[in-house]
XYZ file of C-alpha atoms in Angstrom:
359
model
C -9.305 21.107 -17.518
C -11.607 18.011 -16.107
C -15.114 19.048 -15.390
C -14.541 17.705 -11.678
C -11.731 19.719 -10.991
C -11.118 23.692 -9.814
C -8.991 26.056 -11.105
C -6.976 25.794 -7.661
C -6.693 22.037 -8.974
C -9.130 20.231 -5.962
C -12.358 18.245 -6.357
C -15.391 20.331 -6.567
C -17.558 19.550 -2.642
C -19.970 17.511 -4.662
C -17.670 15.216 -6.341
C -15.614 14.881 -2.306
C -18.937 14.423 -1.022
C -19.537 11.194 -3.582
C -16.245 10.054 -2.805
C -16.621 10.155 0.823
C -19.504 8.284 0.209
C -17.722 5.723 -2.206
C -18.542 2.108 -0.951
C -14.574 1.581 -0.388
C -14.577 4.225 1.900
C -17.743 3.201 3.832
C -16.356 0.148 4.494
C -13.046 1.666 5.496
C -15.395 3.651 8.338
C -17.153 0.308 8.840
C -20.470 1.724 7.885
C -22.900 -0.350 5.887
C -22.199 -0.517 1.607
C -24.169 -1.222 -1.800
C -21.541 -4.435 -1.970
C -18.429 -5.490 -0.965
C -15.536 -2.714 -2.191
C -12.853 -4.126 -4.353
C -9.081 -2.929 -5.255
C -6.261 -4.913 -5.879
C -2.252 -4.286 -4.263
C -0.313 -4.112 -7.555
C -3.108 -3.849 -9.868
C -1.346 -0.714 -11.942
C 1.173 -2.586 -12.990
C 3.277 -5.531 -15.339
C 0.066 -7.843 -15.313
C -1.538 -5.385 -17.865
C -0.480 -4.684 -21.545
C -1.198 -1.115 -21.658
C 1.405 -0.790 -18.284
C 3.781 -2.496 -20.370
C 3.414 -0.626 -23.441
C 3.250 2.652 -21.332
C 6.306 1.975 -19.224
C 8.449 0.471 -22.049
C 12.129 2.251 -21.688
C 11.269 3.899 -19.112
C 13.079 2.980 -15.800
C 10.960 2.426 -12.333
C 12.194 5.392 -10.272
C 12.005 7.694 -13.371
C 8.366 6.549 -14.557
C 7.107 7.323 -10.831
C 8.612 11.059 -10.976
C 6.637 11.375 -14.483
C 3.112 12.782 -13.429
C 1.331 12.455 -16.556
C 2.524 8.556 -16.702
C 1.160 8.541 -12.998
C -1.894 9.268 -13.873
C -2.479 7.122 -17.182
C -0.970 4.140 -15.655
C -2.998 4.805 -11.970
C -6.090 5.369 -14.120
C -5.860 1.593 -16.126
C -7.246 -0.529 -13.741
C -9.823 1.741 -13.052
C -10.557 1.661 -16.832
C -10.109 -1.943 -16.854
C -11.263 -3.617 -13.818
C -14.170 -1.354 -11.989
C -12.572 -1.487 -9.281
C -14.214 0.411 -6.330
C -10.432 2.541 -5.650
C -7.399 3.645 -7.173
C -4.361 3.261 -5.864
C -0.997 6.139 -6.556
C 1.545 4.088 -8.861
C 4.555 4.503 -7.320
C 7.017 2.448 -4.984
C 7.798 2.414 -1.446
C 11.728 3.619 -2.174
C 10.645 6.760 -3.807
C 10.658 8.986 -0.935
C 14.429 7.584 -0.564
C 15.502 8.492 -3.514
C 13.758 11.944 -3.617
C 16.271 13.036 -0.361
C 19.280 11.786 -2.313
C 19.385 8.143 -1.258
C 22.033 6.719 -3.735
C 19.706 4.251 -4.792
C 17.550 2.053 -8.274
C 15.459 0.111 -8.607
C 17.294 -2.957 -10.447
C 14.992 -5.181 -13.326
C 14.622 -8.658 -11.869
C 16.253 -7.407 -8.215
C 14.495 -4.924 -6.627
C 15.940 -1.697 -4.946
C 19.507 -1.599 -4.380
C 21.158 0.160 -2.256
C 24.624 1.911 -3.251
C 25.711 2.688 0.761
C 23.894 0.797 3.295
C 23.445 2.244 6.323
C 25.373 -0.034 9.220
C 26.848 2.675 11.526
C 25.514 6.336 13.397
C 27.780 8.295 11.305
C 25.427 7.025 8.187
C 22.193 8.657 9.446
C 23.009 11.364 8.036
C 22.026 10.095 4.640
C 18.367 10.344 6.145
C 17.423 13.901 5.556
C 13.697 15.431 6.312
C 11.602 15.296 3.039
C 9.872 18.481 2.358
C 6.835 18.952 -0.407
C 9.513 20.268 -3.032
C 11.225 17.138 -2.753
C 8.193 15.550 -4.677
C 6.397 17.995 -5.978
C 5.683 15.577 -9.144
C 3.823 13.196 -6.118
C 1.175 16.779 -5.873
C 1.057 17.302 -9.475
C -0.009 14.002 -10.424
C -2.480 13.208 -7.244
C -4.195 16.675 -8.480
C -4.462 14.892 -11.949
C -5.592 12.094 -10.698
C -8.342 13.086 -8.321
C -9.391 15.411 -11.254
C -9.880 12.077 -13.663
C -10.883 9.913 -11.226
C -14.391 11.902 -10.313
C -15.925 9.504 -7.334
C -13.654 6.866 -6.926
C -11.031 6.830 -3.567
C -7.794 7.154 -4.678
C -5.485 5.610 -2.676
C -1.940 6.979 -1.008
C 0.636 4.729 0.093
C 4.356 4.448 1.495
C 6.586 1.984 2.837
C 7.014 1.082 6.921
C 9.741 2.184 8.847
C 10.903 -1.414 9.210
C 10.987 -2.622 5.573
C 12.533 0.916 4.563
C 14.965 0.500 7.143
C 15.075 -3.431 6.114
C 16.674 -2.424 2.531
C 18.689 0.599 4.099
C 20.668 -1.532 6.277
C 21.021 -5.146 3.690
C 21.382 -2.614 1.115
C 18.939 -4.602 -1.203
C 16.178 -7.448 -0.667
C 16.968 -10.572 1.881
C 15.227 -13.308 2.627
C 17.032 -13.422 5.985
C 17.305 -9.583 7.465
C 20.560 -10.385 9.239
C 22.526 -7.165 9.473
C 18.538 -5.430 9.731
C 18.012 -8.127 12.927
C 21.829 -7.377 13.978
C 21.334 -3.890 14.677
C 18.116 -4.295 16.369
C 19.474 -6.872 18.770
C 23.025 -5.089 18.314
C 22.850 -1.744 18.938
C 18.679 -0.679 19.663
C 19.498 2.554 20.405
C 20.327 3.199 16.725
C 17.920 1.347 15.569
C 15.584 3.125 17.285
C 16.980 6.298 15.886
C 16.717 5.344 12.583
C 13.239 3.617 12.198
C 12.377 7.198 14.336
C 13.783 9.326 10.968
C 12.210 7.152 8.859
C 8.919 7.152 10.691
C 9.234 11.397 9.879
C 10.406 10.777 6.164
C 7.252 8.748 6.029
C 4.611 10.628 7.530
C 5.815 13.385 5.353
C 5.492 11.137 1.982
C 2.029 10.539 3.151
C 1.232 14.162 3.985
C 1.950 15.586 0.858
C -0.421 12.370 -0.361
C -3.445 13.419 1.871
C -2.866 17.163 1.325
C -2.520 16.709 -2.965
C -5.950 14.845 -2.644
C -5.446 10.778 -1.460
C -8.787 9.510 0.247
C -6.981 6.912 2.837
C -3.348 5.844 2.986
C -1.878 2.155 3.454
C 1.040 1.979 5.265
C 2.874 -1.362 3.283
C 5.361 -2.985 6.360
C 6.065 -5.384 3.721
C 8.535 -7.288 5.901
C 7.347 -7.221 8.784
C 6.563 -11.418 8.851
C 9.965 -12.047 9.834
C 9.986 -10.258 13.262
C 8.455 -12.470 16.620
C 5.501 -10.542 17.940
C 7.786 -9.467 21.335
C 10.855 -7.874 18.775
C 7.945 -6.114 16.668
C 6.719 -4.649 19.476
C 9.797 -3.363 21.574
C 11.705 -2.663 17.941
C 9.089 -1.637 15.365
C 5.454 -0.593 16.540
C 6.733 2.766 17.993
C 7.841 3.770 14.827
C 4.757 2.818 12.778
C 2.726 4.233 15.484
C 4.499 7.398 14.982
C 3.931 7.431 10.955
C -0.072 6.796 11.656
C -0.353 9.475 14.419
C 0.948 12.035 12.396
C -2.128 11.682 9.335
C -4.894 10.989 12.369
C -5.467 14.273 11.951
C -7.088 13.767 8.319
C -9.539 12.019 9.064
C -8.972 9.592 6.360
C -8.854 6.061 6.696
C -5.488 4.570 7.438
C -4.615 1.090 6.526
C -1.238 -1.400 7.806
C -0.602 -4.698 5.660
C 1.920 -6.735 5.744
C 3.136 -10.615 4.015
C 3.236 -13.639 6.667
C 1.959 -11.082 9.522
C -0.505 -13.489 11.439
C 0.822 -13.672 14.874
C 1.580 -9.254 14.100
C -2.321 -8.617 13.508
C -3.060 -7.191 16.628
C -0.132 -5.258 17.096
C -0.233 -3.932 13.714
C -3.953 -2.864 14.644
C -2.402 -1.487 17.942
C -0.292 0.391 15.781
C -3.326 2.621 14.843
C -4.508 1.733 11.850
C -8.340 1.686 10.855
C -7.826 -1.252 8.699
C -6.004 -3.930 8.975
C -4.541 -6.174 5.601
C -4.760 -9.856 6.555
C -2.518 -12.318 3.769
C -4.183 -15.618 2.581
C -2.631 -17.529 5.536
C -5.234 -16.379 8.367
C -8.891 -17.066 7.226
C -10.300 -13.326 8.051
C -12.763 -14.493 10.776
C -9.931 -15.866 12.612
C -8.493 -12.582 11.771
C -10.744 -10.237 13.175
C -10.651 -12.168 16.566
C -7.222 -11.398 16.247
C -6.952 -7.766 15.499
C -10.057 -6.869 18.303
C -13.172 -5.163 17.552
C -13.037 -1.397 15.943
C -11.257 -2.404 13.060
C -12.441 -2.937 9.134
C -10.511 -5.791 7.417
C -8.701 -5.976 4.294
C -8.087 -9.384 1.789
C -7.197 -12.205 1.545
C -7.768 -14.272 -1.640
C -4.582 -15.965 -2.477
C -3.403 -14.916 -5.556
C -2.396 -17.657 -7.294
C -5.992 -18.574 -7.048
C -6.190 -16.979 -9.879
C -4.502 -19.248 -11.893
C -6.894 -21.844 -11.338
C -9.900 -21.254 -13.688
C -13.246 -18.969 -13.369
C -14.878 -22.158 -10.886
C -11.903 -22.243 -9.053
C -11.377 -18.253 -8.139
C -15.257 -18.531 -7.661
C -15.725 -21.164 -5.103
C -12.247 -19.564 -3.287
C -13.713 -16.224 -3.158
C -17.290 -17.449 -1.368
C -14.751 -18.789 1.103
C -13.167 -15.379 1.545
C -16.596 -13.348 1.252
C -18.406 -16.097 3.730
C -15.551 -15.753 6.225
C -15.856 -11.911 6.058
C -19.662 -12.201 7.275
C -19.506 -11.280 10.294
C -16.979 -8.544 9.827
C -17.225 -4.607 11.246
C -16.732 -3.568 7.647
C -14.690 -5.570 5.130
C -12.502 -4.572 1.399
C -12.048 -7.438 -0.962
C -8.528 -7.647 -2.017
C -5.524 -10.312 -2.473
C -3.557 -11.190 0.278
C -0.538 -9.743 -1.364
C -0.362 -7.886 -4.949
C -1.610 -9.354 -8.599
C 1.243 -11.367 -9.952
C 2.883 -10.389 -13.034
C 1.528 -13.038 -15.290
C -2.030 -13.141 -14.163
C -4.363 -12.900 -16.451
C -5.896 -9.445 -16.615
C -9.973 -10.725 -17.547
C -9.967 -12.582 -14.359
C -9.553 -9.743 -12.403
C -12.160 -8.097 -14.175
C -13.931 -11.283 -13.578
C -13.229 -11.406 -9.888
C -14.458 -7.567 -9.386
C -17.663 -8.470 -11.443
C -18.207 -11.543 -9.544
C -17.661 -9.991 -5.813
C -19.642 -6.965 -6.727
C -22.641 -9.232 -7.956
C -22.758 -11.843 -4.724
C -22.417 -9.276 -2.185
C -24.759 -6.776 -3.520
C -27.455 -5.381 -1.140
């Protein structure tokens, strides 16, 4: 057993205390920090070798109900990078498939769904989620929190609207059109199912808070393709719902989303105490935006980092200078590390944004 856990498997109050005062979470509470915190969407993952090697012959869904693999692969970056938080390896279908979605996650695809839901009579696929139905999520935060010592670990789950988004397609679209039909087609059970999915969620997160998770980011991954009017008459209620229900915590909740500019103020709205900003909104435009009361999250494009060590420099003072002025500010991507970056420049990047903003 890890020195920095208890036999009843939680942190010790001195290593929670250092973690609550952990510069990611400091600037989560907008409260001054020794430099500019640092994580990375999608930084446990195919971008490293040791993921690769770890996860080789071992399918998605079945390597994120593996707890000891949870841990060693949540754990590399840490290892790796220094980065100032962890985040739980997992994926945003998970919670799906653990209340007997008929779902996988296909190689090349993405999830796929085997029923899609299109009609009333197929809500009943949508089930609560209790703590049994992933215990292996508890086991392996306990593990992690144990390893992990001071550094945040982060819990995440999908948005009702991109859950709901592969429910209804039945896979990934670029388009949404049976997703957008219902909304504009029949609201009522739309509403009804974001609503159950908005409970299967703040469940998911629950057991994430309760097993240990520091702060939570709620990933509406598809939320871009919605007008700011249909997001929010169709889909702030239900994200609303997900980020009342862990306000209680206490921990810090954050909302990203891809191609979200015009959304940025709703998605604050929403409730969350950070807001993720993509590359496409420079974050002092951003923050006038979202409204005071609100840390920011990003928003170096990530193919920056195919461009050379000058390159990702001179990009990231643009990021860092825009973020001056911010209430508190996390350095991250404005979407997750691409498969074939190269691993040293993140390093690189976490060295370099650690060093320039240090106080």
């Amino acid at each position: 057993m890890s020195a920095n856990v208890s036999p009843s498997g939680h942190q010790p109050t001195a290593t929670r205390a250092a973690v609550e005062n952990s510069a990611f979470l400091k600037a989560c509470r907008r409260e001054p920090v020794p430099h500019t915190p640092v994580w990375f969407m999608r930084q446990a993952g195919r971008s490293l070798p040791e993921y690769l090697k770890v996860r080789e012959g071992i399918g998605m869904l079945d390597s994120c109900m593996r707890p000891e693999l949870v841990t060693e692969i949540t754990l590399q970056p840490v290892r790796r990078h220094h980065v100032d938080a962890a985040i739980y390896f997992s994926d945003i279908v998970v919670p799906l498939k653990a209340i007997g979605i008929d779902l996988d996650i296909k190689p090349g695809v993405g999830p796929v769904v085997e029923k899609p839901i299109r009609s009333r009579a197929d809500l009943a696929q949508l089930r609560d989620l209790t703590p049994e139905d992933v215990s292996y999520v508890t086991e392996a935060i306990r593990l992690l929190t144990a390893e992990l010592g001071e550094t945040p670990l982060i819990g995440f789950a999908g948005a009702p609207f991109t859950l709901a988004s592969y429910l209804v397609e039945g896979g990934p679209s670029r388009t949404y059109e049976n997703a957008k039909a219902m909304m504009y087609g029949d609201p009522e059970l739309w509403a009804d199912l974001l609503d159950r999915l908005a409970e299967i969620t703040s469940a998911f997160l629950r057991v994430q808070i309760e097993a240990g998770a520091s702060a939570v980011q709620l990933f509406d991954s598809w939320a871009g393709a919605l007008a700011p009017a249909d997001y929010r008459r169709s889909v702030l209620p239900a994200s609303a719902k997900v980020f009342d229900a862990v306000a209680g915590y206490g921990v810090p909740r954050i909302h990203f989303g891809v191609g979200t500019g015009e959304l940025l103020g709703l998605m604050g709205e929403a409730g969350a105490d950070v807001v993720g900003v993509d590359w496409r909104v420079p974050l002092d435009e951003a923050a006038r935006r979202v409204g005071p009361g609100k840390a920011l999250q990003g928003n170096l494009d990530p193919t920056v980092l195919f461009a050379g060590t000058e390159a990702v420099e001179a990009k990231t003072r643009e990021v860092l200078d825009s973020a001056a002025g911010l209430e508190g500010h996390v350095f991250n991507l404005g979407h997750g590390v691409m498969p074939s970056t190269d691993p040293d420049a993140l390093t690189r990047l976490v060295e370099y944004v650690h060093t320039r903003t240090a106080r």
